[in-house]
XYZ file of C-alpha atoms in Angstrom:
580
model
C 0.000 0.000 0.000
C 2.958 2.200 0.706
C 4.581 1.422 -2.742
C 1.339 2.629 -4.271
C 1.036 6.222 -3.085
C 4.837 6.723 -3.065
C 4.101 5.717 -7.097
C 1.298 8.656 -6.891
C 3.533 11.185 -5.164
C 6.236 10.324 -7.989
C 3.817 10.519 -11.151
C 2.671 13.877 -9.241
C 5.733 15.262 -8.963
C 6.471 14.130 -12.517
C 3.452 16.027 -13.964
C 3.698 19.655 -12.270
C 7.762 19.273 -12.948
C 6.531 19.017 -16.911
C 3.830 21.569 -16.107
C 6.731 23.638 -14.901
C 8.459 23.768 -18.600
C 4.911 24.034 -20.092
C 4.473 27.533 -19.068
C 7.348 28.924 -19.270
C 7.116 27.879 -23.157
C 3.114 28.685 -22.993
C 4.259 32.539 -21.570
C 7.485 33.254 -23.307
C 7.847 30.654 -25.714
C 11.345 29.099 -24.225
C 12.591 27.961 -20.793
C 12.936 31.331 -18.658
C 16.083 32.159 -16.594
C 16.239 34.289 -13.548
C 19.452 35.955 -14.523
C 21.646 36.537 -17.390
C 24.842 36.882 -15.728
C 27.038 33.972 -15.696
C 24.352 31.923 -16.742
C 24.116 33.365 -20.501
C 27.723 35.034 -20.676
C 29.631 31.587 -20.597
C 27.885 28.875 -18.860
C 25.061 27.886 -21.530
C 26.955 29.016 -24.257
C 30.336 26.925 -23.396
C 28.444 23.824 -23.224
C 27.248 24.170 -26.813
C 30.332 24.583 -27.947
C 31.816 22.082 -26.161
C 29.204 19.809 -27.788
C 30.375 21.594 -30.871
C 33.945 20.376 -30.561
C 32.325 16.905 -29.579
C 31.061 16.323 -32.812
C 33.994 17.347 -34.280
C 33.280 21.315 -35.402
C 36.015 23.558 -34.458
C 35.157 26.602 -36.045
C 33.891 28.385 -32.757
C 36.986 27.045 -30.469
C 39.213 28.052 -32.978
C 38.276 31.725 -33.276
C 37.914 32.033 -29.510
C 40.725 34.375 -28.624
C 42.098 34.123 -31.848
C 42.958 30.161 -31.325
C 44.456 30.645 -28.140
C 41.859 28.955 -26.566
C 42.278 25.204 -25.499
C 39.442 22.642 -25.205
C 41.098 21.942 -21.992
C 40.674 24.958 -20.835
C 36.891 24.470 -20.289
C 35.575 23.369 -16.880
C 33.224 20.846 -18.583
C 35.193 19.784 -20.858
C 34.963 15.550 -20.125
C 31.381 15.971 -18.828
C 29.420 13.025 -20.209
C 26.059 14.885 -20.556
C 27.291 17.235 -22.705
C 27.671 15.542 -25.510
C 23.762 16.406 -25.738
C 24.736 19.594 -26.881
C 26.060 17.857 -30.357
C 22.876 16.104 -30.911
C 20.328 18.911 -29.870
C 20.055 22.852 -29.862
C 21.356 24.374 -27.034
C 17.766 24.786 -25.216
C 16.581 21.242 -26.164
C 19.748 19.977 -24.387
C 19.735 22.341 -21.538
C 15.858 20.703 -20.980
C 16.770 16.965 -20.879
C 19.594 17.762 -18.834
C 17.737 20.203 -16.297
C 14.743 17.333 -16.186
C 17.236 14.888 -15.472
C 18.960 16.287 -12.831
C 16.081 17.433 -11.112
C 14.223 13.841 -11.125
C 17.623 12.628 -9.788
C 17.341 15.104 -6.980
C 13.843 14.379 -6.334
C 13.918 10.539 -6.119
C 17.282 10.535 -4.542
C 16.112 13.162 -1.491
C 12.696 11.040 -1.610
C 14.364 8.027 -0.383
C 16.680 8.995 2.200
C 13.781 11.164 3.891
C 11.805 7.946 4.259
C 15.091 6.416 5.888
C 14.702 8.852 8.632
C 10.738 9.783 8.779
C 7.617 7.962 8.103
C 5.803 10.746 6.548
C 5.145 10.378 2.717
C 3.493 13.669 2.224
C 6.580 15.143 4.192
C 8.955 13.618 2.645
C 7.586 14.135 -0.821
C 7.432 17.807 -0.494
C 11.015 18.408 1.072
C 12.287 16.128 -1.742
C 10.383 18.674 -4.799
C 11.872 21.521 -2.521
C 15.166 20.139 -2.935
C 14.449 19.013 -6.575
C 14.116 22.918 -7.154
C 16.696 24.214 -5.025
C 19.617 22.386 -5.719
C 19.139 22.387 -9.521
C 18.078 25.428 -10.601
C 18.265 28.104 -7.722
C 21.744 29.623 -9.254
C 23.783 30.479 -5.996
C 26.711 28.503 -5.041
C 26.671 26.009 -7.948
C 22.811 24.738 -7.362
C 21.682 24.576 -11.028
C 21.636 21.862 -13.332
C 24.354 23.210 -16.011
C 26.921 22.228 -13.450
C 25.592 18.994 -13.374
C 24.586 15.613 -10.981
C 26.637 17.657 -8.128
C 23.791 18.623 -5.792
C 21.259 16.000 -7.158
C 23.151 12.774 -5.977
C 24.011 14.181 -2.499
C 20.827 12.719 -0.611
C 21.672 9.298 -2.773
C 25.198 8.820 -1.834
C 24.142 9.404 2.029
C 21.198 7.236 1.331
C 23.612 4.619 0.551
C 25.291 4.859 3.242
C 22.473 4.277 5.708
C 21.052 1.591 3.484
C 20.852 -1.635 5.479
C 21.510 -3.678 1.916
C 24.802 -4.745 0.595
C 25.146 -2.368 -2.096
C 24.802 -3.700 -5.612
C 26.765 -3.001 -8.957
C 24.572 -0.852 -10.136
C 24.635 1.822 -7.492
C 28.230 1.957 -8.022
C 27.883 2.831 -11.801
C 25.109 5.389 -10.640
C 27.957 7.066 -8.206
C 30.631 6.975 -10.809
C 28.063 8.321 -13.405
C 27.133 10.731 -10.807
C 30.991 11.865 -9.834
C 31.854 12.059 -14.119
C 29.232 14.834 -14.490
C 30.116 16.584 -11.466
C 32.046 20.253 -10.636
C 35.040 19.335 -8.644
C 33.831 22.064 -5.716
C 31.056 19.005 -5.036
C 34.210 16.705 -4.716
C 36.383 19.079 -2.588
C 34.043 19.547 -0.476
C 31.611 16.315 0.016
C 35.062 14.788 1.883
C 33.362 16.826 4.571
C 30.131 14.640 4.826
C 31.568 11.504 6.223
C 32.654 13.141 9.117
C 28.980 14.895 9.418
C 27.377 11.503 9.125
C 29.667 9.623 11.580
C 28.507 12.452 14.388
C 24.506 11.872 13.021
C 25.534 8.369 13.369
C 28.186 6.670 15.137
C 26.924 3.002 14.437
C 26.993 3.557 10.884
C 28.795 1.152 8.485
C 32.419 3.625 8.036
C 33.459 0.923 5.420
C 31.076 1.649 3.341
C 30.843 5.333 4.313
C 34.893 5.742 3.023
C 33.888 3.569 0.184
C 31.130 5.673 -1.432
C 32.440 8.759 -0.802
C 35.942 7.896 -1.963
C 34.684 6.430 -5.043
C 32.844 9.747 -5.823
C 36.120 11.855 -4.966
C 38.457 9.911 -7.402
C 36.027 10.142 -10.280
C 34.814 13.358 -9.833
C 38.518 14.339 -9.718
C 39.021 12.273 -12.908
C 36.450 13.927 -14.799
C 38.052 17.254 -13.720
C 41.555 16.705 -14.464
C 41.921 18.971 -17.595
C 41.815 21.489 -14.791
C 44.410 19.875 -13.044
C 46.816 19.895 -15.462
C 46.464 23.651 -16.166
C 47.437 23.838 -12.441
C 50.460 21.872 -12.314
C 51.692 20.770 -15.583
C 51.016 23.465 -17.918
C 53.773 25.988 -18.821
C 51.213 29.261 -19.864
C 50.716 31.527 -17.498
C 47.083 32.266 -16.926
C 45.428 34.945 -15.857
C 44.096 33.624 -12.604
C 47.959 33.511 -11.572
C 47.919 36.977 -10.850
C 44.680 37.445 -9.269
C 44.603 38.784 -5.916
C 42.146 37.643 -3.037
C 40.429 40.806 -1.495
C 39.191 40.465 1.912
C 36.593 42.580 3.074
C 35.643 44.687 6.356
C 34.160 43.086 9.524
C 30.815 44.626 9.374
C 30.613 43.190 5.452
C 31.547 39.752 6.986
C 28.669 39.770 9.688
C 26.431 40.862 6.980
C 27.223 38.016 5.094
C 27.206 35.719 7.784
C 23.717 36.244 8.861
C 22.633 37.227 5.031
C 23.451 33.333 3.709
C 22.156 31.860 7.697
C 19.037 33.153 6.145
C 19.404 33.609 2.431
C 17.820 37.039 3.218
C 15.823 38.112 -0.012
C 15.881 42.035 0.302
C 17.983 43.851 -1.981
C 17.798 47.205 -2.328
C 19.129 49.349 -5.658
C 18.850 53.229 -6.824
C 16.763 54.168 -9.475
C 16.551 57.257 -11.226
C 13.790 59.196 -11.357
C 11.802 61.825 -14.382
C 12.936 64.355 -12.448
C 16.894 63.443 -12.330
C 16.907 61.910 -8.380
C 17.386 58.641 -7.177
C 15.476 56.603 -5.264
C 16.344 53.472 -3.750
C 14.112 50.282 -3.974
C 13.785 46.572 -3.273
C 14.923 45.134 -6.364
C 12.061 42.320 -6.867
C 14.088 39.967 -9.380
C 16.552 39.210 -6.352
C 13.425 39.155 -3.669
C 11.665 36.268 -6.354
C 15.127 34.383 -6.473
C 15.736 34.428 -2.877
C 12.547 34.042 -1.229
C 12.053 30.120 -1.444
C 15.471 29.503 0.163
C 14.996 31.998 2.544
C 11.111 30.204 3.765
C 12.957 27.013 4.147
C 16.433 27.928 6.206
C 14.053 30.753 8.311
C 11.971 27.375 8.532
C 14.486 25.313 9.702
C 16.447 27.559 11.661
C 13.274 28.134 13.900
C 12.571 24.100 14.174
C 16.486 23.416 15.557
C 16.463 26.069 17.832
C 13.087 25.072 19.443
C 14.606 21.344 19.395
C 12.075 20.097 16.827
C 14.261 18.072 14.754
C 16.284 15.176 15.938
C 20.297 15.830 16.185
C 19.523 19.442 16.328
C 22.492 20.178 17.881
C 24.935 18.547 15.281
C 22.514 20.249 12.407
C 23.183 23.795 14.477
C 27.161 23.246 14.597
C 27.318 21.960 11.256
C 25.186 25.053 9.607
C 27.423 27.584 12.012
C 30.769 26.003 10.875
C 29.964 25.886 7.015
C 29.248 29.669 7.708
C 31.666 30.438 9.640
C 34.529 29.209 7.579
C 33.094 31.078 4.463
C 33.357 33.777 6.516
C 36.631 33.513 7.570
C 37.458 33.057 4.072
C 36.496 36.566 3.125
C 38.822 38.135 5.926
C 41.432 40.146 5.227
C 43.725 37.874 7.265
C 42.609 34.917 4.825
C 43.618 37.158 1.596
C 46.776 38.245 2.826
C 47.426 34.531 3.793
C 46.489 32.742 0.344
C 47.984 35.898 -1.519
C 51.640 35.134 -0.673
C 51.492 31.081 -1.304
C 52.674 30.056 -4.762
C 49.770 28.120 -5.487
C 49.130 29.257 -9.094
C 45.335 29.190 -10.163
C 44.136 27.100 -7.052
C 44.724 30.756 -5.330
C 41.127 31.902 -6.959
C 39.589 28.924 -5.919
C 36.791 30.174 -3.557
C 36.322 28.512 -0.462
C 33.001 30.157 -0.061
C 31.973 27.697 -2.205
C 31.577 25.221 0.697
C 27.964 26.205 0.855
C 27.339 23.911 -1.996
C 26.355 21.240 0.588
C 23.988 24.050 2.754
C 20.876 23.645 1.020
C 21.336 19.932 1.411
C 22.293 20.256 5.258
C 19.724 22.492 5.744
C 16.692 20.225 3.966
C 18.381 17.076 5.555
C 17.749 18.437 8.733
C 13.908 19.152 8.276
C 13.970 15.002 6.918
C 14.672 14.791 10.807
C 11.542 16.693 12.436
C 10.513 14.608 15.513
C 7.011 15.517 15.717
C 4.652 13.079 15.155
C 1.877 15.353 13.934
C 3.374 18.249 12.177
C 1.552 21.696 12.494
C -0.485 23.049 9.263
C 1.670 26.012 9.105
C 5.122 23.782 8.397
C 2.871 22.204 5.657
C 1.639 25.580 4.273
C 4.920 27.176 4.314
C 6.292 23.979 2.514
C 3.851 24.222 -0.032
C 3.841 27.929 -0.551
C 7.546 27.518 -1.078
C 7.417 24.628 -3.587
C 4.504 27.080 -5.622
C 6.775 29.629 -5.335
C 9.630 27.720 -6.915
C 7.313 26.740 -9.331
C 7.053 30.657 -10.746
C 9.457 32.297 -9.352
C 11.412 32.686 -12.216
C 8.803 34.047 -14.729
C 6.304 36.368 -12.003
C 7.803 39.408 -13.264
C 8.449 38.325 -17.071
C 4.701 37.695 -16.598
C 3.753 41.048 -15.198
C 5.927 42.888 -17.757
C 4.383 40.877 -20.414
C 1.027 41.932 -19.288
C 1.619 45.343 -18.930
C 3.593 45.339 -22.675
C 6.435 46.985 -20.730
C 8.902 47.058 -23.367
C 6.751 48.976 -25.425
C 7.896 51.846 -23.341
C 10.605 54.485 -23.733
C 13.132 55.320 -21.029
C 10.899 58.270 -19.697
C 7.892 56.395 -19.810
C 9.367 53.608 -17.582
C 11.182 55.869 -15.132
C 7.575 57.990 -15.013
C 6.426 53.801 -14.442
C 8.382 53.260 -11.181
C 7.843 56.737 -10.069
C 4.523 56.194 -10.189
C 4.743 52.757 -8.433
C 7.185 54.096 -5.647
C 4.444 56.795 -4.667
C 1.692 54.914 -4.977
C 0.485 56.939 -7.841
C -2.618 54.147 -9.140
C -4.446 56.242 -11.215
C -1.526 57.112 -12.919
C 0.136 54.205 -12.962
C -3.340 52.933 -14.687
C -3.488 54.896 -17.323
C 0.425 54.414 -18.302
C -0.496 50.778 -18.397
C -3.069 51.553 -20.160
C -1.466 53.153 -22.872
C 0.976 50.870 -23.876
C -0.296 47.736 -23.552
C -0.509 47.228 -26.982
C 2.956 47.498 -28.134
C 4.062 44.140 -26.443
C 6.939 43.008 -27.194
C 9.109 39.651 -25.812
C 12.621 40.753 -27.108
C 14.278 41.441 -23.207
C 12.944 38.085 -21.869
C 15.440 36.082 -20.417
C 15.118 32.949 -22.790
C 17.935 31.400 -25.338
C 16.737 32.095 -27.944
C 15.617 35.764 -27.093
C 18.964 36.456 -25.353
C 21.373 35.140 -28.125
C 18.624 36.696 -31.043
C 20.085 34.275 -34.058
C 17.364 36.205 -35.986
C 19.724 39.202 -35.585
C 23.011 38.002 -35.766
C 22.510 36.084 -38.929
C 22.132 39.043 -40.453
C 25.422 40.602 -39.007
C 27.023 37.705 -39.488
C 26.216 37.813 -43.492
C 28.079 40.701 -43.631
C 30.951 40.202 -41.504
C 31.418 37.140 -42.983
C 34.830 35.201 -41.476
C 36.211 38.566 -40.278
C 37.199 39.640 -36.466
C 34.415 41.995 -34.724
C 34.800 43.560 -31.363
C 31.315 44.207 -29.491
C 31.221 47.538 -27.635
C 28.728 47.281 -25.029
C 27.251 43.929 -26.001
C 28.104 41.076 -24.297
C 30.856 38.834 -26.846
C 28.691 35.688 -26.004
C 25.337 36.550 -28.333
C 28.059 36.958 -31.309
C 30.066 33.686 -30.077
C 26.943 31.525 -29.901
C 26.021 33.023 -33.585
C 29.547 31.646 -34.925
C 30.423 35.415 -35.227
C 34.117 36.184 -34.659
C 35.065 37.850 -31.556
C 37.876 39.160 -30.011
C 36.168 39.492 -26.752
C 34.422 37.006 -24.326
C 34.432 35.961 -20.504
C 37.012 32.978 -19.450
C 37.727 31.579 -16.638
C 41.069 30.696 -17.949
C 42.809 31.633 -20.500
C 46.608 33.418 -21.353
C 47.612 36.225 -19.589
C 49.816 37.610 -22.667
C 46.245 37.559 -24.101
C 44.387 39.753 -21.611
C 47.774 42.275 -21.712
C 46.814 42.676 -25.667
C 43.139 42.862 -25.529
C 43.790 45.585 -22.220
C 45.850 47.796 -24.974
C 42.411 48.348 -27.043
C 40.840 49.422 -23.773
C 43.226 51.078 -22.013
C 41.721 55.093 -22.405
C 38.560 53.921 -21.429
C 39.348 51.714 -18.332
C 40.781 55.224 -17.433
C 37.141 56.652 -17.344
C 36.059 54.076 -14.933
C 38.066 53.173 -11.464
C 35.849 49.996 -10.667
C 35.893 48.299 -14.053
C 39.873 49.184 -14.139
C 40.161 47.560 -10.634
C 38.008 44.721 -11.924
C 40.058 44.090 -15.139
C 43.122 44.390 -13.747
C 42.408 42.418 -10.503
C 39.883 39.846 -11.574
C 39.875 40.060 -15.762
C 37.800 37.392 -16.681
C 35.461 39.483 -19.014
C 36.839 40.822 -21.987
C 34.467 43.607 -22.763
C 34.999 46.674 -24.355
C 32.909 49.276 -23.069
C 32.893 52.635 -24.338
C 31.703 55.512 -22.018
C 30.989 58.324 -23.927
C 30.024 57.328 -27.879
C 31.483 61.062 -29.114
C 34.525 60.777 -27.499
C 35.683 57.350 -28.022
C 39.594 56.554 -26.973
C 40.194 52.665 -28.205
C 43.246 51.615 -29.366
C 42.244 51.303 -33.188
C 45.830 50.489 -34.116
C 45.750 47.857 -31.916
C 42.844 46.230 -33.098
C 44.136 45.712 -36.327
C 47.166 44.014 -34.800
C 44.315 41.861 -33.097
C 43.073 40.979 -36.644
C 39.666 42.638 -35.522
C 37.532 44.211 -39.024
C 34.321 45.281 -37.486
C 32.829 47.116 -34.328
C 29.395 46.378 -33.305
C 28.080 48.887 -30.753
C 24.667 48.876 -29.016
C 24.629 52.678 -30.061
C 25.680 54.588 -33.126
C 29.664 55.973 -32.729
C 31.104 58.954 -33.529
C 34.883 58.196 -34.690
C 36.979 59.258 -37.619
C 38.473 55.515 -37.573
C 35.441 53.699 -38.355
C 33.760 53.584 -41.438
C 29.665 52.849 -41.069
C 28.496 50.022 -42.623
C 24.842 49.773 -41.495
C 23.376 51.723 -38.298
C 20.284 50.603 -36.708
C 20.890 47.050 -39.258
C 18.274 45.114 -39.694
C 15.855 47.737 -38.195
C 17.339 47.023 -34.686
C 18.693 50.763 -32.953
C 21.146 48.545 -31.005
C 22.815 46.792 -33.434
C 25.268 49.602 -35.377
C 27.963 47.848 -37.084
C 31.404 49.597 -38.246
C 34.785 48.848 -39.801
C 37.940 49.993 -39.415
C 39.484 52.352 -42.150
């Protein structure tokens, strides 16, 4: 009888995880992402060419930085799952992989929560929470591009409580697992053993070091292209010179108490029709943050009121994950890892440990003790899992229903001026207006984001030749086979980024914090130019950089470049140039 509504709770989860995709295609006609940054810039769009170079098409890796750009210098470079990206497009891949993950996550959480409670219904709706949350929330490596990281967790220390001899096949599902895994998740899951031995002392340890060591060596395996740029390589990269910046005391204790609660206000200045700023909670962050922040508040509350077995050792272990990212963002800890000779393991970021929160955290609320659990745990559990459900498109939705990209600068700032003072009648009738000039261009989807539409037709006029974007982000031309000069690594030469810093040299100039952020950090090359009538590039050289075109967001003003088509295509931000 069991087995049968566990089967229900699985086909249910099944159907509002495909409901899910269904409307974000039904609203926006793609999958929607929270965020563009990261995500869009080199995540998404390095898988597809990875599964480009898979099936044996080199024409993108060998224009990235003018070929001196490895395939081993890719961070998912031996990932099996990627080689969906040679046999599908980019979103269709990005689906089956995100689906898989997050039924992995789902069943695997599913079954060690009914190791430790009797509660289906519980322990169905923790494991969709965690389906959600460790697959596609975006912070600290919890989203299903990186891979079966966060979605085996609960199965590997299912494993380990499993009464069972273990059989082949659950070691093919940890290697499998461990092959398609970031090597922060195998860095820094040595850490669970000893979290486990204190939940449970009588625990099998064989079999503890067994599964966990199994998962270390192959998720090491699977990441050893990165290895080898640490020790064996002879190019010096430009994470060897990166510095570690620690930060005050009062930023730390923010922080601290910010990720013990995932805290989802964020406020940002705006600027107003009559030239002031404002400052305002920033929604997109609030929509992102708030389903993490229901379940740690959750949690948090239920240990401290000694509502969940081990509370204690779920208290210590939640404090010491924190406590060590925070120490990690001291200055003591910069000046520390600043002077070993290290190479690129310096930048690794030890912050990064919270990949295994969410899964503490969820874990924990697996243990609740009481025997009849109070309607508001189950509302706030199912408010949260609704909320995950939409988070990501609520206000895609909203500006799709009030056609807000039919507006023009003034009419949007006049928008939020409106909404800040409460303005409704207002605020009506400037909805009112422009609600039929919808438009889905600024949506964060693939296809909308990258705009092939677009770039095709740049990219029949550029033809084989080097462009540098100004003030467009180098991925939408990479991911339209458009050659760039530009882009944002993680790794790559640092005789590269000391050429490419020439072009921009003038303008860094203009700006302190992207100068302190190129110089320091680097990983975006972007050319940005301030002021469109008073542009100071390096045009001589570009042409040493083999670059033919600009393509600027705006129309320039330069007696270098030569226009070719302003506005091309009918699209004010796509203004392409070459070089005379």
């Amino acid at each position: 009888m069991k087995r049968t509504y566990c089967n229900i709770y699985h086909i249910s989860f099944l159907l509002i995880l495909i409901t899910h995709y269904l409307l974000s295609f039904i609203l926006f006609d793609g999958i929607i992402f929270g965020q563009e940054t990261d995500v869009f810039e080199h995540e998404l769009l390095f898988n597809k060419i990875l599964g480009d170079i898979y099936k044996k098409d080199y024409y993108i890796l060998n224009s990235l930085l003018a070929g001196n750009y490895e395939w081993f210098y890719f961070t998912r470079a031996l990932y099996v799952i990627n080689y969906l990206y040679s046999f599908f497009s980019t979103e269709n891949a990005y689906l089956i992989i995100d689906f898989f993950c997050k039924i992995v996550a789902y069943v695997s959480f599913f079954k060690l929560s009914r190791l430790v409670n009797n509660k289906i219904f519980y322990s169905f709706l923790i494991a969709a929470i965690y389906s959600y949350a460790s697959t596609s929330s975006f912070v600290d490596y919890h989203s299903s591009i990186f891979g079966l990281g966060s979605a085996i967790l609960p199965y590997l220390v299912y494993l380990t409580f499993k009464k069972k001899d273990l059989k082949i096949r659950s070691y093919l599902i940890i290697i499998f697992a461990a092959i398609n895994s970031h090597f922060y998740f195998g860095m820094f899951y040595l850490l669970i053993p000893f979290i486990l031995y204190l939940y449970d002392t009588n625990l099998n340890k064989v079999r503890l070091l067994k599964i966990f060591t199994i998962y270390f060596i192959f998720c090491i395996l699977a990441n050893s292209n990165l290895l080898y740029l640490a020790f064996f390589s002879e190019v010096t990269f430009n994470r060897d010179s990166w510095q570690a910046e620690g930060t005050s005391i009062y930023s730390n204790i923010m922080y601290f108490f910010s990720s013990l609660f995932y805290f989802p206000l964020h406020f940002t200045s705006i600027e107003l029709p009559n030239g002031e700023f404002s400052r305002i909670l920033y929604f997109p962050v609030f929509f992102r943050r708030i389903c993490l922040f229901l379940i740690y508040t959750l949690t948090f509350f239920l240990l401290v009121t000694n509502k969940i077995k081990n509370s204690r050792l779920f208290i210590f272990t939640i404090l010491g994950i924190l406590f060590f990212s925070f120490i990690s963002k001291t200055h003591l800890y910069s000046v520390i890892i600043n002077n070993l000779d290290i190479g690129i393991f310096k930048k690794i970021q030890m912050t990064r440990i919270k990949v295994i929160l969410t899964f503490v955290i969820l874990f924990a609320m697996a243990n609740i003790k009481i025997k009849k659990l109070d309607k508001h745990i189950f509302f706030i559990l199912i408010f949260t899992f609704f909320i995950f459900q939409i988070n990501y498109m609520i206000l895609p939705a909203f500006k799709k229903f009030i056609a807000y990209n039919g507006y023009n600068e003034v009419e949007k700032k006049e928008l939020k001026y409106n909404l800040i003072n409460l303005n409704f009648y207002e605020l009506k009738n400037l909805i009112k207006k422009n609600l039929d000039t919808q438009s889905t261009h600024s949506y964060l989807t693939i296809n909308n984001y990258y705009d092939p539409k677009s770039f095709l037709y740049i990219k029949n006029l550029v033809k084989n030749n080097y462009v540098l974007p100004i003030n467009i982000n180098p991925a939408k031309l990479t991911y339209n086979e458009i050659k760039t000069i530009g882009g944002y690594f993680q790794f790559y030469p640092q005789f590269y980024k000391d050429k490419f810093r020439k072009i921009i040299a003038n303008e860094l100039n203009k700006d302190i914090l992207r100068k302190k952020d190129f110089d320091f950090f680097g990983h975006r090359l972007y050319a940005i130019v301030v002021n469109n009538r008073d542009i100071d590039l390096n045009f001589d050289q570009m042409k040493k950089m083999q670059v033919s075109y600009l393509l600027s967001d705006k129309k320039l003003f330069n007696e270098n470049l030569k226009i070719v088509c302003e506005s091309c295509n009918k699209d004010p931000e796509m203004n392409l140039y070459s070089l005379k």
